[in-house]
Structures are given as structure tokens and as C-alpha cells.
């Protein structure tokens, strides 16, 4: 009875805390500007099913794809087992599904155990890739102490959880064979039974281990749940809405700014009266709140895998720009803005901004807009959109473009070409005598 | 060889409407190397007998470099002025010689009221091959030559056009090789996003030099390009490696013209 009450208290606290933190992230995301992504729900569901559920963009790197798939499937399917643990915890039952499911239960538990082994293997491989092989993709200026530790923590927690799960089953199985107490025969436990020789033979010792692992496993899962909002691992949840709200347009198409259209029309036709939509907005983005909610959702979705940065032509050739850093900076800044609101209220400004305090001009102007980062992201994050918005601010609000870019603007404006050639000479190419 | 290149103004004066407008682009108009590609595209159009026209001096920058660099004002000014010209001539179909113009007119003009059917010249060449109007006979033989194709970002990733330019190479009976980074994984030449008009940021090498490693590894003697900016960057890369004698950079249109002896 005490165990049940304790369990319910822990569960309720975990769920409360998690909801509160998710609520904060949601609030932070909604600090972004509006963007309409409500069109074409059929295609959106399909995109989500393909990219988030089906992980089709992971395939480009086969080893990572297979290992990640193990952990992903393991995570989803072993959750069925967690459901049983929850029910047992609340009602004080033990393996409540084993009787009604019978032989199927045996099969399911066996399946979970095999998955647990696959998850363990994948986690070990991933730890090796990060800490022994030291894949280049996992390093970089933005991969400081915390992001590196975060990745390792996640893998270690998963290893601990799976180990606890298997040890729990092994002890349970051994108790079943001893016909001890309520430990009814529930199946063959194909993987965990191999651990039996390592466990004590006394029922008391086994029960201690079984209960210990049970509590460790479930409290571990609830603690992990509450770790998610602080971690790159939050992608396991946000990958779904993030792909649902994907940009469905071709990658080459950049948004046309409606606010500019009104002004340009008024310039070309003095009789045109642009629609006034409340207070005038800043052109482009200086800070995270000038970005759209989708940009901010993407920042929270990023799991820092570095596929974007590893294909970025600027980064490959040693420039400062790293698309992953763009996303991490955006996330860190919006988190900071959110924390400021919590601490000092809505109207507080800390005189900091995404541009300059986080992302430098040098990074901004190194982008070739080649879309390699967008193509590479397994969950359809678009760092290029943020770069473009920051450029728009630098150019249209501050007139702070590199001098040669300003020259180009001047040429386009005056000669209708980015170079200093006269518009009158534009058709000279057709002269036959200059043909080879 | 003098060829017939009518302007829209001339056509309109005669009360004629061409089937397609050839949008030349700034590089195609002013860059000496790209001008040759422009004339070759005209040769192809004349050869197959498509009625076409160019805007000549009435053409202006699409606004692409301004937009990528963040100057939305300048982009929309250019776009709206161009749309006025195109609509005044009742243009329905456009072929461009540049993936940047192609992307901008096709994807970004509709939102500003400019709706046209837009294709890139590699797609036109593919269509002409499919229709049997273009072959690879009567000209220079590319048989057995190692050719690799460099995907321009705004044609490939930007608009998912990967096959059309390759189609134009497949009929050559050449030895086509893909670079390590190709199609959706293709590496940028380094010129996009208005980089063409500025010095690169500090780094350990230039992007086109990085791309040269892929080209050298492919052992190709001809690098096929489909974008005037890629053309410049790739040629600079070849120069940088002192491979001008061994490696030629040619546009898809130039290769087509040579293969057909136009």
C-alpha cells in the first residue's frame, strides 16, 4: 500500500513537472511571429509519416540509420511494457498482462528483451562513435562541454534503463522458477534468463534485486522524461509536429515579404494604399522573437546531429558558419528570452539579441544559400531561413552589408545587373562578330 | 556565323508572338564566357525551329542576388518591373539560361503576380531529345570521354531538377561518371547566395577548390555545368589546379551544340 501511494506521488509529480516544462517551451515557441502552415493537411500527414515515423532521411548514412532505428523502435515498443509497469505500480499488481495475454505475453516479453539487446548495442556503438572514434560530425565550435555531455548522458541513461529492465526480468524469471510468492510463471524470458547465473539463488536476494530494478527502471524513465525538455533528446517528441509543419514549397523558393510588397507597390504606383496591419514590424530578424514560431520549433527540435554542418560548403572549407550552431544559438537565445520573462516579466529586455550576441556577421555572410543543410536534416529543419531573416535585418534595417554586396545592390538598382555594365549594352552578346 | 535573334520589341512590332521567351540573365548577357553559352542556346533554338525571342535591352536582373543577400526591397522592385515587361508582351512560356533566374521567376514571381511556365535550358534540351529533335550526330564526338556533371544548387536541391541535364549527356555515348558528392548531395560551387559578388569569409580554402578535389577524383576530362556562376567557379578551380590543358568546363548547351555540329 505504501509502495502504491509512493508510486502514484512520484508519477503525478513527474507528469506535472514535465507538463509544466513542455508548457514553457510551447510558450517560448509561440513568442515567434505567425506563419501559416495549415494548408494541405493530407500532404503534411504524409510528410510526417514518411520523415518522422519512417525516418526516410536517415537512410543516407546507413550505419547511423540502422543503429538509430534500433533505439527508436526499442523506445516505442518497450513503452508497452512501461504501460504494464505503470498499472502494476498504481494497483499493486504484478505483471497484470501476463494472465489475460497468456502465450502472447511470453512472446511480447521475449520481443522486448531482444529489442533491449539491440538498444544496448546501438547505445554502445553510439558512445564509441562519439568518444572513441570521435566522428568529426560530433565536434565543432558549438559542440561545447554541455552538448557533448548531454549526448553521452542520454546514451548512458538508456544503457542503465535497459540493463535494469533485463536484470529485473532475470530476477523475476528466477523467482518464478522458485515458485516464490506472487511471481507467477509468465514466460521463457529468452534473453534475461541468460543472466540467471549471475544472480543470487536466495529468494530474498532475488526479490530485492527484482524490486530494486523495477523501481530504478520506472523512476529512471520518469526522470528521463523530465530531462527531455532540457536536452537535445526532446527531438523524439518534436520531430513529429516539426515535420508535420514542414515547408512544403521547393527549397529554392524563398518567402516574399508581404510587408515589403505593400511598400514597393506604393512606390511604383502612388495611388496604391498598402494595407496597414497593426504596428509596423521590423524587416527581417534581429532577435529570436522576429523569427516565426516554426523557426523556433525547429530550434527546439534540433538534436545536434551535425548532418547539416558536415555538408555545409562554408563549414567544410573552414569558415565560421555552422548551420547546427545557427539552430543551437536560436534555441539557447529563445530559452534565455523565456527565462527572462519568467524572472522579470513580459516587458523586460536584456539588451541582447540573436544577431551579434549569438550569431556573428561573419557567419551570416559565409552562407551560399545552397540548401545542403536543409536537404541533410533528418527532421526538415531549415537553418537557411534564419540566416536569410538575419541578412534581411542587416540589409534593410541597418544597411550593414559587406561593401561589395552594397556595390552589387547599387549595380542592380542602377544598371539592372549585379555588375557595373550599362543596361544599354545588355544585348551586345548577340553581335555575330564576337562569336568564336 | 550570324544567327537570327529577334527581340520581343521587334516581334511585337510585326504583330508576332513567339512560342517561348529566352530569358538570358545578367551573366549570360555580360560575362564573356557565359555569352558563348547564350549564343549556343540560341543556336539550339534556331536549329530545331522553335520561334523564340529575347528581351534584349529590356531585360533586367531578376533580383535573385539581391533577395539571397537579404535586400527584399530591391528584389521586389526588380521583380515587379520585370513582371510588367513580361505581362505587357503577354509572355506565357520562358526558358532561362541560368538556374538562379529560373528559380526566381518560376517560384518567387507568382506570389508577386507573375505567372509563367518556366523551364531551364537543360530541361528544354531534354524535351528536344525526347521528341527526337536533337540528337548527338554531325558534330564533335564525345564517345568514350569521361564526363562528370556538377549539379547547380538552384537547379538540383532548389528545384529537384537532376535528370534533365544528365539526359543531355546520356545521348553522347560518353563515359559518364558521378562525383562523390552529386545530385541532392552535390557540393555548391561557392557562388550562390550572392557570394559571387564578394570575397569569401576567412577559411582554410575556397569552396571551388574543395569541389576540384571531387572533380579530380572522378578523373573526368569534361565537367558539364548548367549555371553561369558554377561555370566561373569551376573554371577558376581548374585554373587553380593548373589543369586547364586536361579538364574542360562546358555548359550542357555547349556540349549539345558541339555534338550536333551546330
XYZ file of C-alpha atoms in Angstrom:
698
model
C 0.000 0.000 0.000
C 2.782 2.446 0.912
C 4.569 1.449 -2.278
C 1.442 2.216 -4.306
C 0.995 5.648 -2.706
C 4.658 6.429 -3.200
C 4.442 5.344 -6.822
C 1.378 7.479 -7.503
C 3.010 10.516 -5.890
C 6.190 10.104 -7.959
C 4.205 9.551 -11.146
C 1.992 12.570 -10.573
C 4.959 14.776 -9.738
C 6.827 13.622 -12.832
C 3.874 14.269 -15.105
C 3.199 17.660 -13.518
C 6.779 18.814 -13.846
C 7.053 17.556 -17.407
C 3.831 19.290 -18.488
C 4.993 22.492 -16.877
C 8.297 22.485 -18.740
C 6.703 21.489 -22.035
C 4.229 24.303 -21.492
C 7.130 26.715 -21.143
C 8.702 25.516 -24.379
C 5.350 25.853 -26.089
C 5.004 29.398 -24.750
C 8.523 30.200 -25.970
C 7.805 28.820 -29.442
C 4.678 30.940 -29.645
C 6.733 34.071 -28.963
C 7.645 33.791 -32.646
C 5.889 35.609 -35.435
C 2.900 33.968 -37.109
C 3.387 31.653 -40.088
C 0.572 29.824 -41.809
C 1.254 26.122 -42.087
C -2.354 24.956 -42.059
C -2.643 24.197 -45.766
C -2.631 20.762 -47.357
C -3.100 18.572 -44.259
C -3.072 15.381 -46.348
C 0.443 16.072 -47.612
C 1.514 17.170 -44.135
C 0.413 13.907 -42.543
C 2.183 12.051 -45.323
C 5.374 14.047 -44.804
C 5.265 13.360 -41.077
C 4.631 9.662 -41.612
C 7.490 9.396 -44.078
C 10.113 11.542 -42.429
C 9.420 11.347 -38.684
C 7.766 7.950 -38.382
C 9.508 6.291 -41.333
C 12.846 8.100 -40.849
C 13.454 8.144 -44.595
C 16.015 10.948 -44.417
C 18.198 8.933 -42.040
C 18.981 6.368 -44.734
C 21.725 8.488 -46.308
C 24.041 7.313 -43.527
C 23.255 3.609 -43.276
C 25.105 2.620 -40.068
C 23.687 5.521 -38.087
C 20.272 4.829 -39.633
C 20.204 1.179 -38.532
C 21.507 1.882 -35.024
C 19.123 4.810 -34.597
C 16.281 2.619 -35.815
C 17.040 0.052 -33.094
C 16.827 2.680 -30.386
C 13.737 4.258 -31.929
C 11.811 1.009 -32.302
C 13.047 -0.169 -28.926
C 11.864 3.036 -27.330
C 8.395 2.892 -28.853
C 7.759 -0.805 -28.324
C 9.227 -1.121 -24.866
C 6.750 1.595 -23.913
C 4.095 -1.141 -23.969
C 5.993 -2.715 -21.117
C 6.140 0.635 -19.350
C 2.350 0.754 -19.546
C 2.196 -2.508 -17.609
C 4.673 -1.192 -15.072
C 2.506 1.892 -14.573
C -0.625 -0.189 -13.986
C 1.214 -2.535 -11.640
C 2.605 0.432 -9.767
C -0.750 2.087 -9.284
C -2.776 -1.011 -8.423
C -0.100 -3.002 -6.655
C -0.474 -5.851 -9.128
C 2.385 -7.806 -10.661
C 2.692 -8.398 -14.430
C -1.010 -7.740 -14.832
C -0.992 -8.539 -18.562
C 0.572 -11.971 -18.200
C -2.618 -13.854 -17.346
C -5.016 -12.365 -19.910
C -2.420 -12.456 -22.712
C -1.005 -15.911 -21.902
C 1.294 -17.164 -24.659
C 1.233 -13.798 -26.392
C 2.688 -12.223 -23.247
C 5.583 -14.644 -23.361
C 6.171 -13.667 -26.982
C 5.914 -9.934 -26.271
C 8.310 -10.013 -23.327
C 10.710 -12.082 -25.431
C 10.456 -9.477 -28.176
C 11.079 -6.629 -25.731
C 14.143 -8.406 -24.421
C 15.607 -8.800 -27.906
C 14.880 -5.134 -28.567
C 16.563 -4.224 -25.301
C 19.694 -6.004 -26.504
C 19.549 -4.128 -29.821
C 19.097 -0.821 -27.985
C 22.036 -1.634 -25.716
C 24.213 -2.493 -28.708
C 23.244 0.691 -30.545
C 23.908 2.840 -27.479
C 27.353 1.306 -27.046
C 28.136 1.843 -30.749
C 26.957 5.452 -30.483
C 29.072 6.057 -27.386
C 32.089 4.664 -29.238
C 31.421 6.882 -32.246
C 31.286 9.944 -30.016
C 34.055 9.199 -27.552
C 36.494 6.733 -29.103
C 36.205 7.038 -32.892
C 35.389 10.745 -32.378
C 33.461 11.312 -35.587
C 34.147 14.770 -36.929
C 30.418 15.452 -37.180
C 30.128 15.465 -33.384
C 32.703 18.188 -32.853
C 32.840 21.850 -33.810
C 32.849 25.225 -32.078
C 29.233 24.875 -30.955
C 29.849 21.398 -29.528
C 30.983 22.654 -26.156
C 31.001 20.798 -22.836
C 27.223 20.667 -22.361
C 26.106 19.402 -25.796
C 28.766 16.690 -25.655
C 27.810 15.646 -22.122
C 24.117 15.800 -22.990
C 24.615 13.261 -25.784
C 26.597 10.959 -23.504
C 24.096 11.278 -20.647
C 21.264 10.200 -22.930
C 23.151 7.130 -24.096
C 24.267 6.186 -20.590
C 20.756 6.620 -19.178
C 19.396 4.394 -21.941
C 22.023 1.765 -21.207
C 21.169 1.875 -17.489
C 17.451 1.630 -18.159
C 17.835 -1.346 -20.474
C 20.194 -3.060 -18.042
C 17.719 -2.548 -15.204
C 14.915 -3.885 -17.396
C 16.833 -7.051 -18.254
C 18.095 -7.600 -14.685
C 14.571 -7.140 -13.370
C 13.270 -9.752 -15.774
C 16.103 -12.132 -14.952
C 15.408 -11.950 -11.217
C 11.678 -12.242 -11.824
C 12.198 -15.293 -14.001
C 14.359 -16.942 -11.382
C 11.734 -16.219 -8.719
C 9.103 -17.729 -10.979
C 11.130 -20.910 -11.221
C 11.321 -20.969 -7.418
C 7.509 -20.601 -7.279
C 8.096 -17.706 -4.927
C 5.171 -15.580 -3.707
C 3.195 -13.760 -6.387
C 5.862 -14.346 -9.055
C 3.635 -16.387 -11.330
C 5.119 -18.108 -14.391
C 4.991 -15.516 -17.150
C 7.139 -16.871 -19.922
C 10.545 -18.026 -21.019
C 12.454 -14.688 -20.824
C 14.814 -15.717 -23.637
C 17.445 -13.017 -23.152
C 17.339 -12.158 -19.462
C 17.365 -15.810 -18.401
C 20.966 -15.878 -19.629
C 21.786 -13.550 -16.747
C 20.462 -16.046 -14.143
C 23.867 -17.492 -13.202
C 24.998 -14.015 -12.188
C 22.144 -13.599 -9.699
C 21.924 -14.962 -6.145
C 19.891 -18.093 -5.524
C 18.090 -16.919 -2.396
C 14.528 -15.759 -2.895
C 15.068 -12.790 -0.582
C 18.085 -11.611 -2.555
C 16.273 -12.078 -5.852
C 13.234 -10.181 -4.645
C 15.436 -7.312 -3.539
C 17.062 -7.181 -6.954
C 13.742 -7.502 -8.794
C 12.105 -4.721 -6.754
C 15.217 -2.591 -6.882
C 15.450 -2.794 -10.651
C 11.705 -2.259 -11.030
C 11.850 0.981 -9.073
C 15.099 2.086 -10.696
C 13.676 1.409 -14.152
C 10.419 3.279 -13.690
C 11.867 6.175 -11.707
C 14.626 6.321 -14.302
C 12.081 6.594 -17.093
C 10.176 9.349 -15.298
C 13.393 11.219 -14.561
C 14.454 10.821 -18.191
C 11.078 12.195 -19.265
C 11.819 15.290 -17.221
C 15.301 15.535 -18.633
C 13.909 15.769 -22.190
C 12.887 19.457 -22.127
C 16.439 20.414 -21.158
C 18.069 18.152 -23.703
C 18.637 17.635 -27.403
C 16.704 14.419 -26.820
C 13.487 16.451 -26.976
C 13.597 15.664 -30.706
C 11.843 12.372 -30.012
C 8.678 14.382 -29.411
C 9.104 17.483 -31.573
C 10.216 15.565 -34.677
C 6.556 14.802 -35.296
C 4.979 18.277 -35.215
C 8.129 19.691 -36.791
C 7.822 17.510 -39.873
C 4.056 17.990 -39.973
C 4.592 21.741 -40.233
C 7.370 21.330 -42.832
C 7.859 23.888 -45.546
C 6.063 22.212 -48.458
C 7.476 24.544 -51.100
C 10.511 23.862 -53.254
C 13.735 24.577 -51.407
C 14.787 27.201 -53.933
C 11.759 29.350 -53.165
C 12.374 31.998 -50.508
C 9.412 33.741 -48.924
C 8.267 37.003 -50.445
C 7.871 39.527 -47.649
C 4.313 40.814 -47.749
C 5.286 43.916 -45.748
C 7.732 44.853 -48.492
C 5.243 44.172 -51.284
C 2.930 46.861 -49.929
C 5.690 49.450 -49.828
C 7.073 48.564 -53.250
C 3.603 48.768 -54.785
C 3.105 52.171 -53.204
C 6.434 53.322 -54.647
C 5.573 52.136 -58.149
C 2.009 53.407 -58.015
C 1.407 56.457 -55.782
C -2.333 55.822 -55.770
C -1.838 52.420 -54.158
C -2.657 52.340 -50.458
C -0.940 49.477 -48.654
C -2.962 47.545 -46.083
C -1.966 48.544 -42.607
C -1.681 45.566 -40.304
C -1.179 46.964 -36.846
C 2.170 48.274 -35.695
C 4.940 48.141 -38.274
C 7.176 45.118 -37.893
C 10.891 45.086 -38.133
C 12.163 43.889 -41.525
C 13.917 40.593 -41.062
C 15.128 39.310 -37.720
C 17.423 40.814 -35.150
C 16.309 38.617 -32.304
C 14.524 35.301 -31.957
C 11.123 36.921 -31.473
C 11.414 38.300 -35.019
C 11.546 34.741 -36.338
C 8.434 32.644 -36.933
C 7.157 30.103 -34.425
C 8.212 27.439 -36.924
C 11.832 28.614 -36.840
C 11.680 28.416 -33.039
C 10.048 24.985 -33.063
C 12.871 23.830 -35.322
C 15.412 25.159 -32.844
C 13.869 23.036 -30.093
C 13.638 20.040 -32.440
C 17.332 20.041 -33.347
C 19.185 17.076 -31.891
C 22.602 18.458 -32.831
C 23.483 15.510 -35.080
C 25.562 17.808 -37.280
C 24.496 16.399 -40.637
C 23.806 19.988 -41.737
C 27.210 21.271 -40.727
C 29.037 18.313 -42.223
C 27.649 19.138 -45.690
C 27.841 22.931 -45.422
C 30.314 24.170 -48.077
C 31.280 27.127 -45.899
C 31.957 24.963 -42.871
C 33.805 22.315 -44.887
C 36.198 24.972 -46.124
C 36.948 26.295 -42.655
C 34.588 29.250 -42.410
C 32.907 30.102 -39.115
C 29.401 29.297 -40.327
C 27.850 26.134 -38.967
C 24.142 25.561 -39.602
C 23.929 23.479 -36.435
C 25.232 26.452 -34.471
C 22.544 28.638 -36.030
C 19.888 26.288 -34.662
C 21.544 25.860 -31.250
C 22.054 29.615 -30.875
C 18.417 30.211 -31.759
C 17.312 27.658 -29.161
C 19.635 28.979 -26.469
C 18.528 32.540 -27.099
C 14.776 31.796 -27.066
C 15.301 29.820 -23.860
C 17.066 32.842 -22.407
C 14.249 35.148 -23.539
C 11.732 32.760 -21.952
C 13.659 32.634 -18.680
C 13.792 36.432 -18.638
C 10.020 36.565 -18.966
C 9.641 34.122 -16.078
C 12.017 36.089 -13.907
C 11.393 39.712 -14.805
C 8.048 39.802 -16.585
C 6.972 40.290 -20.174
C 8.399 43.721 -20.881
C 11.920 43.064 -19.702
C 14.739 43.489 -22.192
C 18.251 42.300 -21.564
C 19.673 44.335 -24.448
C 20.904 41.191 -26.091
C 19.884 39.757 -29.447
C 20.365 36.678 -31.590
C 22.360 38.729 -34.087
C 25.781 39.743 -32.738
C 25.346 38.311 -29.219
C 24.983 34.799 -30.590
C 25.406 34.752 -34.365
C 28.136 36.924 -35.851
C 28.054 38.782 -39.163
C 30.955 36.674 -40.353
C 28.841 33.529 -40.028
C 25.885 35.212 -41.655
C 27.691 36.289 -44.803
C 29.503 32.996 -45.365
C 26.297 31.218 -46.430
C 25.946 30.298 -50.113
C 22.209 29.526 -49.680
C 22.942 26.160 -51.297
C 20.299 24.323 -49.230
C 22.647 21.423 -48.426
C 21.867 21.827 -44.702
C 18.123 21.819 -45.343
C 18.440 18.721 -47.507
C 20.580 16.949 -44.918
C 18.336 17.468 -41.878
C 16.533 14.230 -40.974
C 13.636 16.198 -39.447
C 13.287 19.000 -42.016
C 14.875 21.832 -40.072
C 15.730 24.898 -42.155
C 18.720 26.904 -40.864
C 18.772 28.851 -44.143
C 15.508 30.606 -43.308
C 17.005 32.013 -40.123
C 20.172 33.114 -41.937
C 18.053 34.857 -44.564
C 15.962 36.656 -41.947
C 19.100 37.887 -40.177
C 20.522 39.091 -43.501
C 17.265 40.902 -44.191
C 17.573 42.745 -40.918
C 21.223 43.597 -41.511
C 20.483 44.907 -45.003
C 17.084 46.546 -44.730
C 17.111 47.877 -41.180
C 20.793 48.623 -40.712
C 22.239 48.906 -44.240
C 25.058 46.789 -42.876
C 26.045 44.549 -45.761
C 29.639 43.900 -46.826
C 30.809 46.730 -49.100
C 30.967 44.525 -52.191
C 27.393 43.397 -51.587
C 26.314 47.030 -51.340
C 28.062 47.652 -54.670
C 26.123 44.777 -56.165
C 22.865 46.279 -54.861
C 23.801 49.598 -56.391
C 24.528 47.980 -59.733
C 21.246 46.073 -59.791
C 19.392 49.242 -58.886
C 21.092 51.461 -61.435
C 22.050 49.136 -64.300
C 19.688 46.201 -63.854
C 22.659 43.865 -63.438
C 24.845 42.958 -60.482
C 27.943 44.225 -62.302
C 28.865 47.680 -63.426
C 27.743 47.334 -67.030
C 25.443 49.691 -68.811
C 21.924 48.411 -69.406
C 22.259 49.697 -72.959
C 24.982 47.092 -73.593
C 22.869 44.200 -72.396
C 22.138 42.868 -75.875
C 25.704 43.147 -77.219
C 26.214 39.409 -76.828
C 24.176 38.864 -79.945
C 26.731 40.597 -82.184
C 27.863 37.920 -84.580
C 31.428 39.192 -84.848
C 32.222 38.427 -81.251
C 31.214 34.805 -81.779
C 34.030 32.362 -81.512
C 28.118 32.635 -88.062
C 25.421 35.196 -87.774
C 22.161 33.942 -86.394
C 18.668 35.233 -86.112
C 17.969 36.519 -82.608
C 14.762 38.528 -82.582
C 13.770 40.753 -79.685
C 10.287 40.917 -78.249
C 10.046 44.543 -79.370
C 10.752 43.556 -82.987
C 8.312 40.660 -82.808
C 5.604 42.832 -81.298
C 6.148 45.478 -83.992
C 5.458 42.796 -86.581
C 2.438 41.653 -84.630
C 4.028 38.291 -83.917
C 4.131 36.303 -80.690
C 6.969 33.824 -80.142
C 6.368 30.392 -78.712
C 8.901 30.964 -75.968
C 10.867 33.793 -74.409
C 14.550 33.147 -73.840
C 15.475 34.861 -70.557
C 19.214 35.367 -70.929
C 20.127 36.631 -67.468
C 22.861 39.049 -66.398
C 25.738 36.597 -66.594
C 24.554 35.357 -69.970
C 24.359 38.941 -71.178
C 27.591 40.404 -69.810
C 30.026 37.665 -68.817
C 32.166 36.822 -71.847
C 32.297 33.130 -71.115
C 28.569 32.961 -70.450
C 27.804 34.937 -73.611
C 29.102 31.986 -75.623
C 26.593 29.741 -73.824
C 23.845 32.261 -74.536
C 24.624 32.192 -78.244
C 24.708 28.399 -78.163
C 21.257 28.263 -76.608
C 20.067 30.480 -79.486
C 21.725 28.102 -81.947
C 19.786 25.197 -80.474
C 16.512 27.147 -80.617
C 17.172 28.160 -84.230
C 18.290 24.658 -85.186
C 15.066 22.993 -84.029
C 12.978 25.832 -85.390
C 11.321 26.981 -82.194
C 10.027 30.517 -82.559
C 11.642 32.486 -79.766
C 12.618 35.979 -78.804
C 14.741 37.714 -76.181
C 14.008 40.925 -74.310
C 17.381 42.412 -75.295
C 17.949 45.711 -73.513
C 14.504 45.478 -71.910
C 15.673 42.584 -69.760
C 16.851 43.354 -66.248
C 18.195 41.431 -63.272
C 15.545 39.134 -61.785
C 16.568 40.356 -58.350
C 17.935 36.969 -57.312
C 21.273 38.132 -55.857
C 19.525 40.959 -54.001
C 16.995 38.576 -52.492
C 19.569 35.991 -51.357
C 21.601 38.789 -49.784
C 18.572 39.993 -47.839
C 17.539 43.009 -49.911
C 13.892 42.170 -50.350
C 13.053 45.739 -51.396
C 15.406 45.666 -54.339
C 14.281 42.165 -55.256
C 10.618 43.093 -55.337
C 11.321 46.317 -57.244
C 13.145 44.287 -59.895
C 10.519 41.564 -59.877
C 7.580 43.901 -60.315
C 9.288 45.864 -63.076
C 10.148 42.632 -64.888
C 6.625 41.277 -64.449
C 5.277 44.488 -66.033
C 7.509 43.972 -69.068
C 6.719 40.254 -69.366
C 2.987 40.818 -68.984
C 2.995 43.686 -71.473
C 4.341 41.234 -74.072
C 1.865 38.583 -72.886
C 4.637 36.100 -72.230
C 3.407 32.616 -71.343
C 6.498 30.459 -71.529
C 10.091 31.218 -70.575
C 13.346 29.319 -70.939
C 16.246 30.609 -68.869
C 19.965 30.144 -69.302
C 20.606 30.360 -65.568
C 19.264 28.305 -62.641
C 19.044 31.423 -60.468
C 16.805 33.261 -62.935
C 14.890 30.016 -63.423
C 14.244 29.588 -59.705
C 13.334 33.202 -59.104
C 10.904 33.636 -61.998
C 9.379 30.179 -61.570
C 8.962 30.140 -57.791
C 9.061 33.685 -56.495
C 7.381 35.758 -59.219
C 3.960 34.034 -58.943
C 3.465 35.468 -55.445
C 4.006 38.935 -56.931
C 1.594 38.373 -59.783
C 3.917 36.977 -62.451
C 2.706 33.580 -63.622
C 4.628 31.880 -66.414
C 5.643 28.408 -67.424
C 9.386 28.471 -66.729
C 11.979 25.904 -67.742
C 15.734 25.820 -67.551
C 17.648 25.310 -70.796
C 18.699 21.809 -69.717
C 15.029 20.883 -69.489
C 14.430 22.309 -72.953
C 17.310 20.214 -74.296
C 15.891 17.141 -72.592
C 12.477 17.771 -74.146
C 14.030 18.208 -77.584
C 15.950 14.966 -77.190
C 12.810 13.133 -76.046
C 10.944 14.496 -79.071
C 13.750 13.336 -81.348
C 14.505 16.886 -82.468
C 18.001 16.835 -81.036
C 20.491 14.017 -81.380
C 24.204 13.799 -80.905
C 25.175 13.480 -84.527
C 27.011 15.509 -87.068
C 29.444 17.166 -84.742
C 32.203 16.561 -82.265
C 32.276 13.053 -80.880
C 32.281 12.694 -77.103
C 32.414 8.915 -77.413
C 34.287 7.349 -74.539
C 35.177 10.725 -72.996
C 34.956 10.867 -69.229
C 32.322 13.458 -68.399
C 31.010 14.429 -64.993
C 28.117 16.726 -64.221
C 28.168 19.353 -61.485
C 24.669 19.985 -60.059
C 23.890 23.686 -59.600
C 22.195 24.162 -56.207
C 19.252 26.122 -57.567
C 18.541 23.533 -60.244
C 19.190 20.412 -58.134
C 18.318 20.819 -54.476
C 16.423 24.041 -55.110
C 14.076 22.634 -57.753
C 14.714 18.884 -57.872
C 15.948 19.001 -61.475
C 18.570 16.274 -61.504
C 17.736 14.170 -64.558
C 17.253 16.669 -67.395
C 20.899 17.750 -67.655
C 22.068 14.164 -67.304
C 19.724 13.189 -70.141
C 21.530 15.646 -72.389
C 24.798 13.868 -71.595
C 23.493 10.324 -71.851
C 22.972 10.539 -75.615
C 26.656 11.351 -76.152
C 27.787 7.758 -75.739
C 30.406 9.166 -73.386
C 31.748 7.641 -70.192
C 29.583 9.425 -67.624
C 30.918 9.416 -64.098
C 29.326 10.857 -60.986
C 31.331 12.752 -58.439
C 31.374 11.567 -54.836
C 29.061 14.427 -53.935
C 26.321 14.575 -56.556
C 22.602 15.159 -57.033
C 20.954 16.017 -53.700
C 24.361 15.657 -52.017
C 26.046 17.892 -54.576
C 28.580 20.392 -53.283
C 27.957 24.047 -54.046
C 30.479 25.773 -56.348
C 30.712 28.587 -53.824
C 28.970 31.334 -55.804
C 25.374 31.136 -54.566
C 23.692 33.401 -52.068
C 25.383 36.466 -53.589
C 28.848 35.026 -52.782
C 29.630 35.593 -56.471
C 29.831 39.308 -55.749
C 32.031 39.322 -52.677
C 35.228 37.872 -51.308
C 34.730 34.715 -49.257
C 34.970 34.840 -45.471
C 38.172 33.674 -43.838
C 38.620 29.908 -44.033
C 41.207 27.321 -44.930
C 40.337 27.108 -48.624
C 37.893 28.288 -51.254
C 34.794 26.232 -51.924
C 35.581 25.759 -55.618
C 38.965 24.328 -54.650
C 37.179 21.866 -52.372
C 34.978 20.956 -55.341
C 38.046 20.460 -57.534
C 39.052 17.519 -55.349
C 35.801 15.769 -56.344
C 36.408 16.588 -59.998
C 39.984 15.326 -59.944
C 38.896 12.186 -58.126
C 36.306 11.492 -60.840
C 39.107 11.646 -63.436
C 36.720 13.408 -65.792
C 38.172 15.402 -68.685
C 34.950 17.301 -69.247
C 32.979 18.906 -66.436
C 29.453 19.679 -67.525
C 27.890 22.746 -65.936
C 24.413 24.217 -66.217
C 24.862 27.566 -64.486
C 26.995 30.563 -65.461
C 28.141 31.116 -61.874
C 29.183 27.478 -61.467
C 30.972 27.890 -64.798
C 33.072 30.749 -63.430
C 33.827 28.999 -60.144
C 34.672 25.655 -61.748
C 36.943 27.279 -64.338
C 38.723 29.174 -61.581
C 39.106 25.890 -59.743
C 40.592 24.200 -62.802
C 42.975 27.139 -63.212
C 43.911 26.946 -59.549
C 44.928 23.311 -60.025
C 46.766 24.093 -63.295
C 44.582 21.586 -65.138
C 43.455 23.829 -67.986
C 45.041 21.507 -70.545
C 43.425 18.376 -69.131
C 39.986 19.478 -67.964
C 37.387 21.407 -69.917
C 34.374 23.011 -68.264
C 31.463 23.163 -70.692
C 27.816 24.060 -70.323
C 25.191 21.458 -71.224
C 24.150 23.752 -74.109
C 27.703 23.990 -75.436
C 28.115 20.243 -75.337
C 24.829 19.835 -77.195
C 25.860 22.368 -79.843
C 29.234 20.691 -80.324
C 27.784 17.194 -80.526
C 25.307 18.300 -83.154
C 27.791 20.395 -85.108
C 25.621 23.492 -84.874
